[in-house]
GROMACS .gro file of C-alpha atoms in nm:
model
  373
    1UNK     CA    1  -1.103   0.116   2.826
    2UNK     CA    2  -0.927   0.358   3.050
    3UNK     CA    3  -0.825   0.537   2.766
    4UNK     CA    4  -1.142   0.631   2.638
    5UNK     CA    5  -1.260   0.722   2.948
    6UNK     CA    6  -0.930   0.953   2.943
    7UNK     CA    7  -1.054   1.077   2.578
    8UNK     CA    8  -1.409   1.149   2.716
    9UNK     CA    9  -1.298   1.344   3.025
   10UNK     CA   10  -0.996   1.513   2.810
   11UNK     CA   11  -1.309   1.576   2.557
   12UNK     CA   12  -1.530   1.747   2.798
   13UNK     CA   13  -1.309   1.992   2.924
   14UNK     CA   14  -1.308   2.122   2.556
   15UNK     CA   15  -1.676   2.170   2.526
   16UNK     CA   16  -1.735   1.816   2.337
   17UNK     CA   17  -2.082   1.706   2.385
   18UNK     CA   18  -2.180   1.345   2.412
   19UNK     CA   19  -2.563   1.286   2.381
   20UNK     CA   20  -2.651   0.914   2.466
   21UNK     CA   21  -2.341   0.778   2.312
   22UNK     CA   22  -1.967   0.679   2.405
   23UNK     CA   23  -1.632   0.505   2.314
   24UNK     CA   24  -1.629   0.147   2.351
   25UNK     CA   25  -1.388  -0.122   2.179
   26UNK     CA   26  -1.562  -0.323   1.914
   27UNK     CA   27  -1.454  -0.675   1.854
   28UNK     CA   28  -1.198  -0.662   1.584
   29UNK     CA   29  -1.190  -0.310   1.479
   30UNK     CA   30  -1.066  -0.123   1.756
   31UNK     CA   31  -1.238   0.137   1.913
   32UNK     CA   32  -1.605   0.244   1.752
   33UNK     CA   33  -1.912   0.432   1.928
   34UNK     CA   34  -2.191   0.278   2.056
   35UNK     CA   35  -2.522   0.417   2.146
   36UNK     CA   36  -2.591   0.416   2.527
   37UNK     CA   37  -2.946   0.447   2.528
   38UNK     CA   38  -3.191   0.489   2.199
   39UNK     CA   39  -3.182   0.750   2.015
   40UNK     CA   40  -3.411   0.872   1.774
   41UNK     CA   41  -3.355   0.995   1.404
   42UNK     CA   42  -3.298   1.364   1.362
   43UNK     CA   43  -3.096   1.392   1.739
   44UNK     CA   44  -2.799   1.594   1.821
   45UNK     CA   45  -2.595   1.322   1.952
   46UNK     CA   46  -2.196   1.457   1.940
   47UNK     CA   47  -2.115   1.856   1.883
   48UNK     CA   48  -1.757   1.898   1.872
   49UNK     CA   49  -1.673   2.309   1.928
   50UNK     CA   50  -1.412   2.455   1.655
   51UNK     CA   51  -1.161   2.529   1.921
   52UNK     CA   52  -1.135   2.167   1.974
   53UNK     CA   53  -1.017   2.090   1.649
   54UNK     CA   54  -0.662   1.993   1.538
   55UNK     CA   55  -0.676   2.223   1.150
   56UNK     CA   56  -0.442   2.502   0.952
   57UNK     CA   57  -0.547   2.768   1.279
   58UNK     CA   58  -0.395   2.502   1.557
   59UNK     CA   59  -0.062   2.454   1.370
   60UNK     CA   60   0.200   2.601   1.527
   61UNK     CA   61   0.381   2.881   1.361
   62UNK     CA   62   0.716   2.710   1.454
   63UNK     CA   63   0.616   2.480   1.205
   64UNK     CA   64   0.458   2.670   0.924
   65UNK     CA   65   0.754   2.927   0.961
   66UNK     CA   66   1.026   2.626   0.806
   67UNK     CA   67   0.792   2.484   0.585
   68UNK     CA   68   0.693   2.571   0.207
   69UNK     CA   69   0.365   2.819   0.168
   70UNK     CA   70   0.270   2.594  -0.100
   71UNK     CA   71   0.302   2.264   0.113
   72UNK     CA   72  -0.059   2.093   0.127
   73UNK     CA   73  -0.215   2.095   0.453
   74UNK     CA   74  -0.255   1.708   0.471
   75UNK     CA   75   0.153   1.713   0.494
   76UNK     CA   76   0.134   2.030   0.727
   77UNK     CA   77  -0.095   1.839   0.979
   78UNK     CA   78   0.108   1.496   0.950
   79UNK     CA   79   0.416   1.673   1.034
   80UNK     CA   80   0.250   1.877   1.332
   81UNK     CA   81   0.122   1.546   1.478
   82UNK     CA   82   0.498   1.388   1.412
   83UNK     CA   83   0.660   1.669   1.578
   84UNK     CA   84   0.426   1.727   1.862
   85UNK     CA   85   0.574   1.635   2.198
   86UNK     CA   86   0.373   1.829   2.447
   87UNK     CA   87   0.093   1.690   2.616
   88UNK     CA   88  -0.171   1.926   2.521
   89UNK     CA   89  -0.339   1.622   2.299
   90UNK     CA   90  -0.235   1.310   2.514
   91UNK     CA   91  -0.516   1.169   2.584
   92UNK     CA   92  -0.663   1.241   2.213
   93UNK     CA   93  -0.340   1.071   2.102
   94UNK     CA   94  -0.328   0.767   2.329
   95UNK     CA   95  -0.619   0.631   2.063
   96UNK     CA   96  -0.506   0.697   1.751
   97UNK     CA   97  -0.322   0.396   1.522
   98UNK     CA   98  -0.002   0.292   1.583
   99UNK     CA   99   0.227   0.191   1.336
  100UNK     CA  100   0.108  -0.155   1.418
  101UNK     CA  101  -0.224  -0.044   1.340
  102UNK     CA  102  -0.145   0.054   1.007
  103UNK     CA  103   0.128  -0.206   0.917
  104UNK     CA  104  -0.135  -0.476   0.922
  105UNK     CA  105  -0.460  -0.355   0.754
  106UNK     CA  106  -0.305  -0.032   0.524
  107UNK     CA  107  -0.142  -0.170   0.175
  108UNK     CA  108   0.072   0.120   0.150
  109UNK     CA  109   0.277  -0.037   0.459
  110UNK     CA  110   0.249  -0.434   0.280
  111UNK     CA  111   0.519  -0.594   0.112
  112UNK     CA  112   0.565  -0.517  -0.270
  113UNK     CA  113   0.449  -0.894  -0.333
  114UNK     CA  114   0.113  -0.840  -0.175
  115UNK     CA  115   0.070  -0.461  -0.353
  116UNK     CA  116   0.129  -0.640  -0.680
  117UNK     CA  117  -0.153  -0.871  -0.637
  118UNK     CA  118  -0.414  -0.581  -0.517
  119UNK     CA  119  -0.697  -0.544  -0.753
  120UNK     CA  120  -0.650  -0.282  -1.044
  121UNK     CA  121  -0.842   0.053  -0.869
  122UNK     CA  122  -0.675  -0.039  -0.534
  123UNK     CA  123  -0.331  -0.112  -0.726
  124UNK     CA  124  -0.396   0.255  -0.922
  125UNK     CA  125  -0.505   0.449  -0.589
  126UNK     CA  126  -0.191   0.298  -0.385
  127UNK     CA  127   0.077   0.365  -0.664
  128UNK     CA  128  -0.099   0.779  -0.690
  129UNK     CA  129  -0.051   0.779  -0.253
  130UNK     CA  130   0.313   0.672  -0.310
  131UNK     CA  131   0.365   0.939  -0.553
  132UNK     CA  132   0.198   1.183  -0.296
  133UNK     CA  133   0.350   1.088   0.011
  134UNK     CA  134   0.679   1.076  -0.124
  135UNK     CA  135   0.666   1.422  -0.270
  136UNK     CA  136   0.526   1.567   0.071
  137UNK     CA  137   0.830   1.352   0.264
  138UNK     CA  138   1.084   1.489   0.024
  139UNK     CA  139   0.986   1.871   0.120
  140UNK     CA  140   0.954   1.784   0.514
  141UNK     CA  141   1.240   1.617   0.534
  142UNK     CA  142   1.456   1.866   0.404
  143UNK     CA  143   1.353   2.072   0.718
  144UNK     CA  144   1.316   1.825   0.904
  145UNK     CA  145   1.631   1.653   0.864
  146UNK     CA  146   1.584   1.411   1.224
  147UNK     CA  147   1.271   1.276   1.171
  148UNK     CA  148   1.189   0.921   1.086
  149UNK     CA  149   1.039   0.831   0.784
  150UNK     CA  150   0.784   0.590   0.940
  151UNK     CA  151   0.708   0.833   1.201
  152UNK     CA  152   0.606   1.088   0.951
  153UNK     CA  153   0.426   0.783   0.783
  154UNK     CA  154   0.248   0.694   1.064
  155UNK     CA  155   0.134   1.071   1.107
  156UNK     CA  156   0.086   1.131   0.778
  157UNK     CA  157  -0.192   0.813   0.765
  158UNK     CA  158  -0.366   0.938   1.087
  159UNK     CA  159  -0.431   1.295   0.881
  160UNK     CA  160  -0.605   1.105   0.547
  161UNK     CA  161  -0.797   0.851   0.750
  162UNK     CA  162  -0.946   1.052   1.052
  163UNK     CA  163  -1.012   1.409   0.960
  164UNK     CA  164  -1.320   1.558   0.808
  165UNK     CA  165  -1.356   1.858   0.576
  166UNK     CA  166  -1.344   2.148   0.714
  167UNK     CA  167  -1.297   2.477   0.574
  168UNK     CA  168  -1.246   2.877   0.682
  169UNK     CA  169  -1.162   3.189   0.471
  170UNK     CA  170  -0.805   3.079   0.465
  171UNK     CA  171  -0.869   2.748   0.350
  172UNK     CA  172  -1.128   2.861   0.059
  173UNK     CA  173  -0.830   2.866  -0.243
  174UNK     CA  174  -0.726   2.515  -0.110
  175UNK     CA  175  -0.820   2.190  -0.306
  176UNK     CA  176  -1.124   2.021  -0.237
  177UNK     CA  177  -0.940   1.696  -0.040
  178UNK     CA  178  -0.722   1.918   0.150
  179UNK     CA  179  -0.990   2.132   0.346
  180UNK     CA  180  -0.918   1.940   0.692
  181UNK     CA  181  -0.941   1.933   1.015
  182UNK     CA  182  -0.923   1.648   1.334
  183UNK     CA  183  -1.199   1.602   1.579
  184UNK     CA  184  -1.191   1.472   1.882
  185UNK     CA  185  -1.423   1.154   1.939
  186UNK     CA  186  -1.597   1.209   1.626
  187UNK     CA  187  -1.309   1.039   1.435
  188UNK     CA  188  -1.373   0.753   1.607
  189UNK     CA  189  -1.682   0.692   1.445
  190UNK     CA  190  -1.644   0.392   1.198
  191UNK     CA  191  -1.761   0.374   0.830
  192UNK     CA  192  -2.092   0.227   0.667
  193UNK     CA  193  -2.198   0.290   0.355
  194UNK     CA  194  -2.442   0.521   0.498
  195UNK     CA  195  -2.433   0.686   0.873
  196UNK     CA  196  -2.505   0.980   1.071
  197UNK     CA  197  -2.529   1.313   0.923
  198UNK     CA  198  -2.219   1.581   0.988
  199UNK     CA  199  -2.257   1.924   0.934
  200UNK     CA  200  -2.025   2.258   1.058
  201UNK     CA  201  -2.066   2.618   1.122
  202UNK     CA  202  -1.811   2.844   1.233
  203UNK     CA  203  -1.858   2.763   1.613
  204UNK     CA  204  -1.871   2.350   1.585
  205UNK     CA  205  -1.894   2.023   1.385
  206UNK     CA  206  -2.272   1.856   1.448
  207UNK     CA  207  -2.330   1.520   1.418
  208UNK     CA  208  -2.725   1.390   1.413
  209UNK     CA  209  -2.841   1.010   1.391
  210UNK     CA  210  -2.950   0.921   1.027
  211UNK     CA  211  -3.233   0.688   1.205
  212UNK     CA  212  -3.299   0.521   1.527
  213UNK     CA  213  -3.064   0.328   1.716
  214UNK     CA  214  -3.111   0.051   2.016
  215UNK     CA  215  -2.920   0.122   2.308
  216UNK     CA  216  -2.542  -0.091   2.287
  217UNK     CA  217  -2.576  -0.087   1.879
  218UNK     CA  218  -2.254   0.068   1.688
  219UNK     CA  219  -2.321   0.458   1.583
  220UNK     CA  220  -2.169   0.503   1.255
  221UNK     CA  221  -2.058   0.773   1.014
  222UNK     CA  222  -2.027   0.734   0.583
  223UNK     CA  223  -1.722   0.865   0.441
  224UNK     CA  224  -1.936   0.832   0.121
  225UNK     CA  225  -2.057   0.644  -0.153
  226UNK     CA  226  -1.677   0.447  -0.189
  227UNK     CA  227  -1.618   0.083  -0.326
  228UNK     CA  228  -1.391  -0.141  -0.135
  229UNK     CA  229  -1.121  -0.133  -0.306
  230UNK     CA  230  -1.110   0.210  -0.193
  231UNK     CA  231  -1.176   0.175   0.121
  232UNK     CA  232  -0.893  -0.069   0.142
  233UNK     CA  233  -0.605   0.141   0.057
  234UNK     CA  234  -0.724   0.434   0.176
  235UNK     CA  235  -0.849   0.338   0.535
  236UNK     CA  236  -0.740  -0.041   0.514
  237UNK     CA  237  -1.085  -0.218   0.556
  238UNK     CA  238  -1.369  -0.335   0.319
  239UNK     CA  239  -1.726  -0.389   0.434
  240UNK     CA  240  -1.911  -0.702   0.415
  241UNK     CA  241  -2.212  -0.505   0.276
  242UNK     CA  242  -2.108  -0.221   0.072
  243UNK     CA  243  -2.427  -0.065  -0.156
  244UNK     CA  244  -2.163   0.124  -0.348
  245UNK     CA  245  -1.905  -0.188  -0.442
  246UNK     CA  246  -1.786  -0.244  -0.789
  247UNK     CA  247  -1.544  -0.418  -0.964
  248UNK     CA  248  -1.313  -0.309  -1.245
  249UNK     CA  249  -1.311  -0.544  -1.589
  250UNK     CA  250  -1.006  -0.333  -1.751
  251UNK     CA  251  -0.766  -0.639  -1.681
  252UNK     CA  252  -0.980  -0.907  -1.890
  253UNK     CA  253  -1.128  -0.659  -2.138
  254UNK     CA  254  -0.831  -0.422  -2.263
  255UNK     CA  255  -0.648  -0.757  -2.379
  256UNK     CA  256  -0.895  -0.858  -2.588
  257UNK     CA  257  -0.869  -0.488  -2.795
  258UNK     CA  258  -0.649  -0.469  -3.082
  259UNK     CA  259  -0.458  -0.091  -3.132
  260UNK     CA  260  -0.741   0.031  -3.384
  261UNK     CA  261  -0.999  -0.036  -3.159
  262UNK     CA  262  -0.784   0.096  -2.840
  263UNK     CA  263  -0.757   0.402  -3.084
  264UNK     CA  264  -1.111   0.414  -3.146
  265UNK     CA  265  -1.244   0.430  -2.807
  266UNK     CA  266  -0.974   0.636  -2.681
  267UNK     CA  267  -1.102   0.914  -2.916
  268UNK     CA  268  -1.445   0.866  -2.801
  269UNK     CA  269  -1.368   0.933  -2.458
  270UNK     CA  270  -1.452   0.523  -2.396
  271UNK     CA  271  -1.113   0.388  -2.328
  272UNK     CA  272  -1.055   0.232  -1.944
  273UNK     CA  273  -1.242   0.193  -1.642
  274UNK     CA  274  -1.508  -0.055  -1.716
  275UNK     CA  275  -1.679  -0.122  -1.349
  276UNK     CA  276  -1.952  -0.391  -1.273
  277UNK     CA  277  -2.166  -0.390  -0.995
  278UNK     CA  278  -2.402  -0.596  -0.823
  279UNK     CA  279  -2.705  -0.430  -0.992
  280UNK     CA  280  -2.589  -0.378  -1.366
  281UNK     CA  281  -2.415  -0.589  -1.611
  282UNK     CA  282  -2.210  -0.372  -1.652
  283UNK     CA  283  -2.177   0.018  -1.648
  284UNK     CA  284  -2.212   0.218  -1.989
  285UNK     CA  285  -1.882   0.259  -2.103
  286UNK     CA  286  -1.873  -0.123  -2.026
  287UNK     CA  287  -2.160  -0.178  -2.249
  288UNK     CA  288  -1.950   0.013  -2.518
  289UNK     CA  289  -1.691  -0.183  -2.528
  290UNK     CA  290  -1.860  -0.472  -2.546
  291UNK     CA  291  -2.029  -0.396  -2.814
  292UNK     CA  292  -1.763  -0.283  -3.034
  293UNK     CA  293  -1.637  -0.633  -2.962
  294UNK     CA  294  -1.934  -0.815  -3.046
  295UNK     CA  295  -2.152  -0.599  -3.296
  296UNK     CA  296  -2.139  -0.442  -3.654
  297UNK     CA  297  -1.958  -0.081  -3.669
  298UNK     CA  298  -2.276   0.037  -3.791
  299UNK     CA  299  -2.460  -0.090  -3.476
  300UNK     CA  300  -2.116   0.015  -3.219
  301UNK     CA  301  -2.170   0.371  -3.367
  302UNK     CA  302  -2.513   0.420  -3.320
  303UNK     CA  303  -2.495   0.307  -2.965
  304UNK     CA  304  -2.249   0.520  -2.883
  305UNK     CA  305  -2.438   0.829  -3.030
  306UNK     CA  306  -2.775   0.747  -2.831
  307UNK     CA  307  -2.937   0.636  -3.168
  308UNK     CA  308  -2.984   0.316  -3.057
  309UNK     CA  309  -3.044   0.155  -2.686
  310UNK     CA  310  -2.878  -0.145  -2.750
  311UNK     CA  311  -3.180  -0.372  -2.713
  312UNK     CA  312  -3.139  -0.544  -3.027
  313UNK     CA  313  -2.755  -0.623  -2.943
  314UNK     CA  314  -2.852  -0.711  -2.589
  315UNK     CA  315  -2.817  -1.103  -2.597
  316UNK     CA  316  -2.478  -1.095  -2.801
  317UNK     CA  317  -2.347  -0.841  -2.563
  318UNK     CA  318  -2.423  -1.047  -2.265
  319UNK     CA  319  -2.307  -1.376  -2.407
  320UNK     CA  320  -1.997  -1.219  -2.456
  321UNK     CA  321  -1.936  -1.054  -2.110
  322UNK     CA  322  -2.046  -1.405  -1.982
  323UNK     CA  323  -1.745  -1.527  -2.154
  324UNK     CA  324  -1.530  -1.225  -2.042
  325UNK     CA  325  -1.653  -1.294  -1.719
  326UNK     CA  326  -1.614  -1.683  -1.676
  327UNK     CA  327  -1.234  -1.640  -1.789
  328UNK     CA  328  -1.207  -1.336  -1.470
  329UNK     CA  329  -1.343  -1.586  -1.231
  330UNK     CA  330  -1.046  -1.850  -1.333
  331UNK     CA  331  -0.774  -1.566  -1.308
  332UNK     CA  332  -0.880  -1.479  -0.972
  333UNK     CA  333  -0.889  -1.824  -0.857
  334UNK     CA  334  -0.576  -1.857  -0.925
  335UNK     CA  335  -0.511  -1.543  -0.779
  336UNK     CA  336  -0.676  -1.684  -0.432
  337UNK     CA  337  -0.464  -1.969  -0.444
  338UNK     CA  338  -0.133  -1.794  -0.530
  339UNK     CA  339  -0.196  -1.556  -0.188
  340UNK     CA  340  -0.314  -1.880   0.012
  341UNK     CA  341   0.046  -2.035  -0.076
  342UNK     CA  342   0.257  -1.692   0.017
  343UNK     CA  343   0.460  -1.665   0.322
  344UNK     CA  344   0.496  -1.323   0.282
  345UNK     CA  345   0.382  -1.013   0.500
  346UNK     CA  346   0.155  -1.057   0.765
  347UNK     CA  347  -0.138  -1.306   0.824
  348UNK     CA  348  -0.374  -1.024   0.880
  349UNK     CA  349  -0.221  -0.860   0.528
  350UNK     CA  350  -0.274  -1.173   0.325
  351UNK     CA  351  -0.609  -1.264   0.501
  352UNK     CA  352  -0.764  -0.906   0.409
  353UNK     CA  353  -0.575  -0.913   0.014
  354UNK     CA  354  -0.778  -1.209  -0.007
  355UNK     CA  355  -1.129  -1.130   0.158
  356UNK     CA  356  -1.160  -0.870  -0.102
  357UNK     CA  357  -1.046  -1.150  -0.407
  358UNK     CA  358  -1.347  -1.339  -0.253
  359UNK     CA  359  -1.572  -1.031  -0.256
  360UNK     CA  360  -1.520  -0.979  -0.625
  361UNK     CA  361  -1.514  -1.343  -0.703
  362UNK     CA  362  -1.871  -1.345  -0.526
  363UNK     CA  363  -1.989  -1.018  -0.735
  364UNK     CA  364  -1.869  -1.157  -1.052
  365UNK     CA  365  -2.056  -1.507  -0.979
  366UNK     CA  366  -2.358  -1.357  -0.954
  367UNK     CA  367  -2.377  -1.166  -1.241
  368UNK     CA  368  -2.292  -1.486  -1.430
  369UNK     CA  369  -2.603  -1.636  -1.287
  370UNK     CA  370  -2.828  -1.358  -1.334
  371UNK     CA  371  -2.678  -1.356  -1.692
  372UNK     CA  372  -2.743  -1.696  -1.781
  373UNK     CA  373  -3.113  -1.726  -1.584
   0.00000   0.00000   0.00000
């Protein structure tokens, strides 16, 4: 733990402010923060100071100079961290993932075998990171004609899965997911799907318990209301208990459409994306498909215009996604036993591709159930 200790003294001397909490390794997720006494709701317990921060202002002009004005500030960052060889942020730096780190929990770094068999979102959110990473690569590169690919890749996964938004008057025109900054400590925070409450002013980033905690119990943070297939490719976790979980039904629904009916929804804005979660059978435009499968046009139009709430349809609609849902639960077993037989990749890799098969094998179970009680 010397190095947290290192962090916490490097921290200090910055003008961080621990109140009743510190670093501490947690048992098979690295480093976390635990409470070292109890704190109460509503308390003040980590203030990070703005000068502290690694953002657009702490980049040096060295590197901004050789780089495109139009360059995102995500690829700016990654390629200060890459190229940063003073020791102004060693001790900050001595914790953050390796390469190692990455390689075994992050699908962008998995073989092309295990990406293939991620579920659809995480399969659609990894394939739109390639794109981006490779476009940002291609312009740093070109400056940066020395540096190693996985070294910027390494960097460049540090920036999107430790900094918080942040934004000045200079970063006001930038998109949304590209007002960033890194904070000491803070970023070692882990996720829940709900945690301690962050706020910033100009002088410092705040963070206040969202309720009480006992002294020695993990202090956490939400990087919001994300599903798990999200969280897997972009942070390379999923949580056991996860409010805000769903599962896509695109790959045993869209099959079942013929082109008029693909044609049909696409024009009502109802093609794609048909989640489930554990409290719904399904979400709305799932319930529209569904019914254009299973009811009258008549009945499929007047749904779809709010003229009728579906009660009448409800039983068809549900025998139906019963069906949909019972021939889902047979792909992904096969899907389970297809990873299980893999010698591919890492043991960690294939172990987490298939904790989050289970988790939507589980979901999908017990909406069955509920369906048919």
């Amino acid at each position: 733990m010397e190095v947290a200790q290192n962090l916490v003294r490097w921290a200090k001397d910055k003008g961080v402010v621990l109140n009743g909490i510190k670093p501490q390794r947690i048992s098979g997720r690295g480093l976390g923060v635990v409470a070292t006494r109890k704190l109460k709701a509503g308390e003040t317990i980590l203030t990070v100071p703005t000068e502290a921060l690694r953002s657009l202002h702490t980049i040096p002009k060295s590197i901004t100079r050789k780089l495109p004005p139009d360059i995102s500030l995500h690829a700016l960052l990654a390629a200060n961290v890459a190229l940063d060889e003073t020791t102004k942020f060693a001790s900050w730096n001595a914790v953050l993932p390796t390469w190692a780190d990455f390689e075994a929990t992050t699908p962008f770094m998995w073989p092309e075998q295990l990406q293939n068999l991620l579920p659809k979102p995480a399969k659609d959110l990894l394939q739109k990171q390639q794109a981006k990473f490779q476009q940002e690569w291609d312009i740093v590169t070109k400056t940066y004609r020395d540096m190693q690919r996985q070294e910027y890749l390494c960097a460049w996964f540090i920036v999107n899965t430790r900094t918080f938004y942040y934004v000045t008057p200079r970063m006001e025109t930038f998109p949304h997911n590209d007002k960033l900054a890194l904070l000491p400590v803070a970023d070692l925070l882990n996720h829940a799907d709900s945690g301690c409450q962050v706020t910033f002013t100009p002088e410092s980033f705040t963070i206040m318990a969202d309720r009480a905690y006992r002294a020695s119990e993990e202090v956490y943070i939400s990087y919001g209301g994300h599903s798990n297939d999200f969280l897997l490719t972009e942070y390379g976790f999923v949580l056991a208990k996860n409010r805000w979980d769903e599962v896509c039904l695109d790959d045993v629904i869209l099959p079942t459409l013929n082109m008029t009916q693909k044609a049909e929804l696409e024009e009502s804005g109802f093609l794609g994306k048909y989640m489930l979660d554990a409290e719904t059978a399904g979400c709305h435009r799932t319930q529209v498909v569904l019914r254009l499968l299973c009811c009258t046009s008549a009945q499929w139009h007047r749904f779809v215009d709010t003229e009728d709430d579906g009660e009448s349809s409800q039983g068809e609609v549900d025998a139906l996604l019963i069906q949909l849902l019972d021939s889902f639960l047979q792909t992904i077993g096969k899907t389970l036993e297809g990873i299980e037989k893999l010698n591919v990749g890492q043991v960690t890799q294939r172990e987490l591709l298939s904790e989050r098969w289970k988790q939507i094998q589980s979901m999908i179970a017990e909406t069955v159930k509920r369906l048919k009680n």
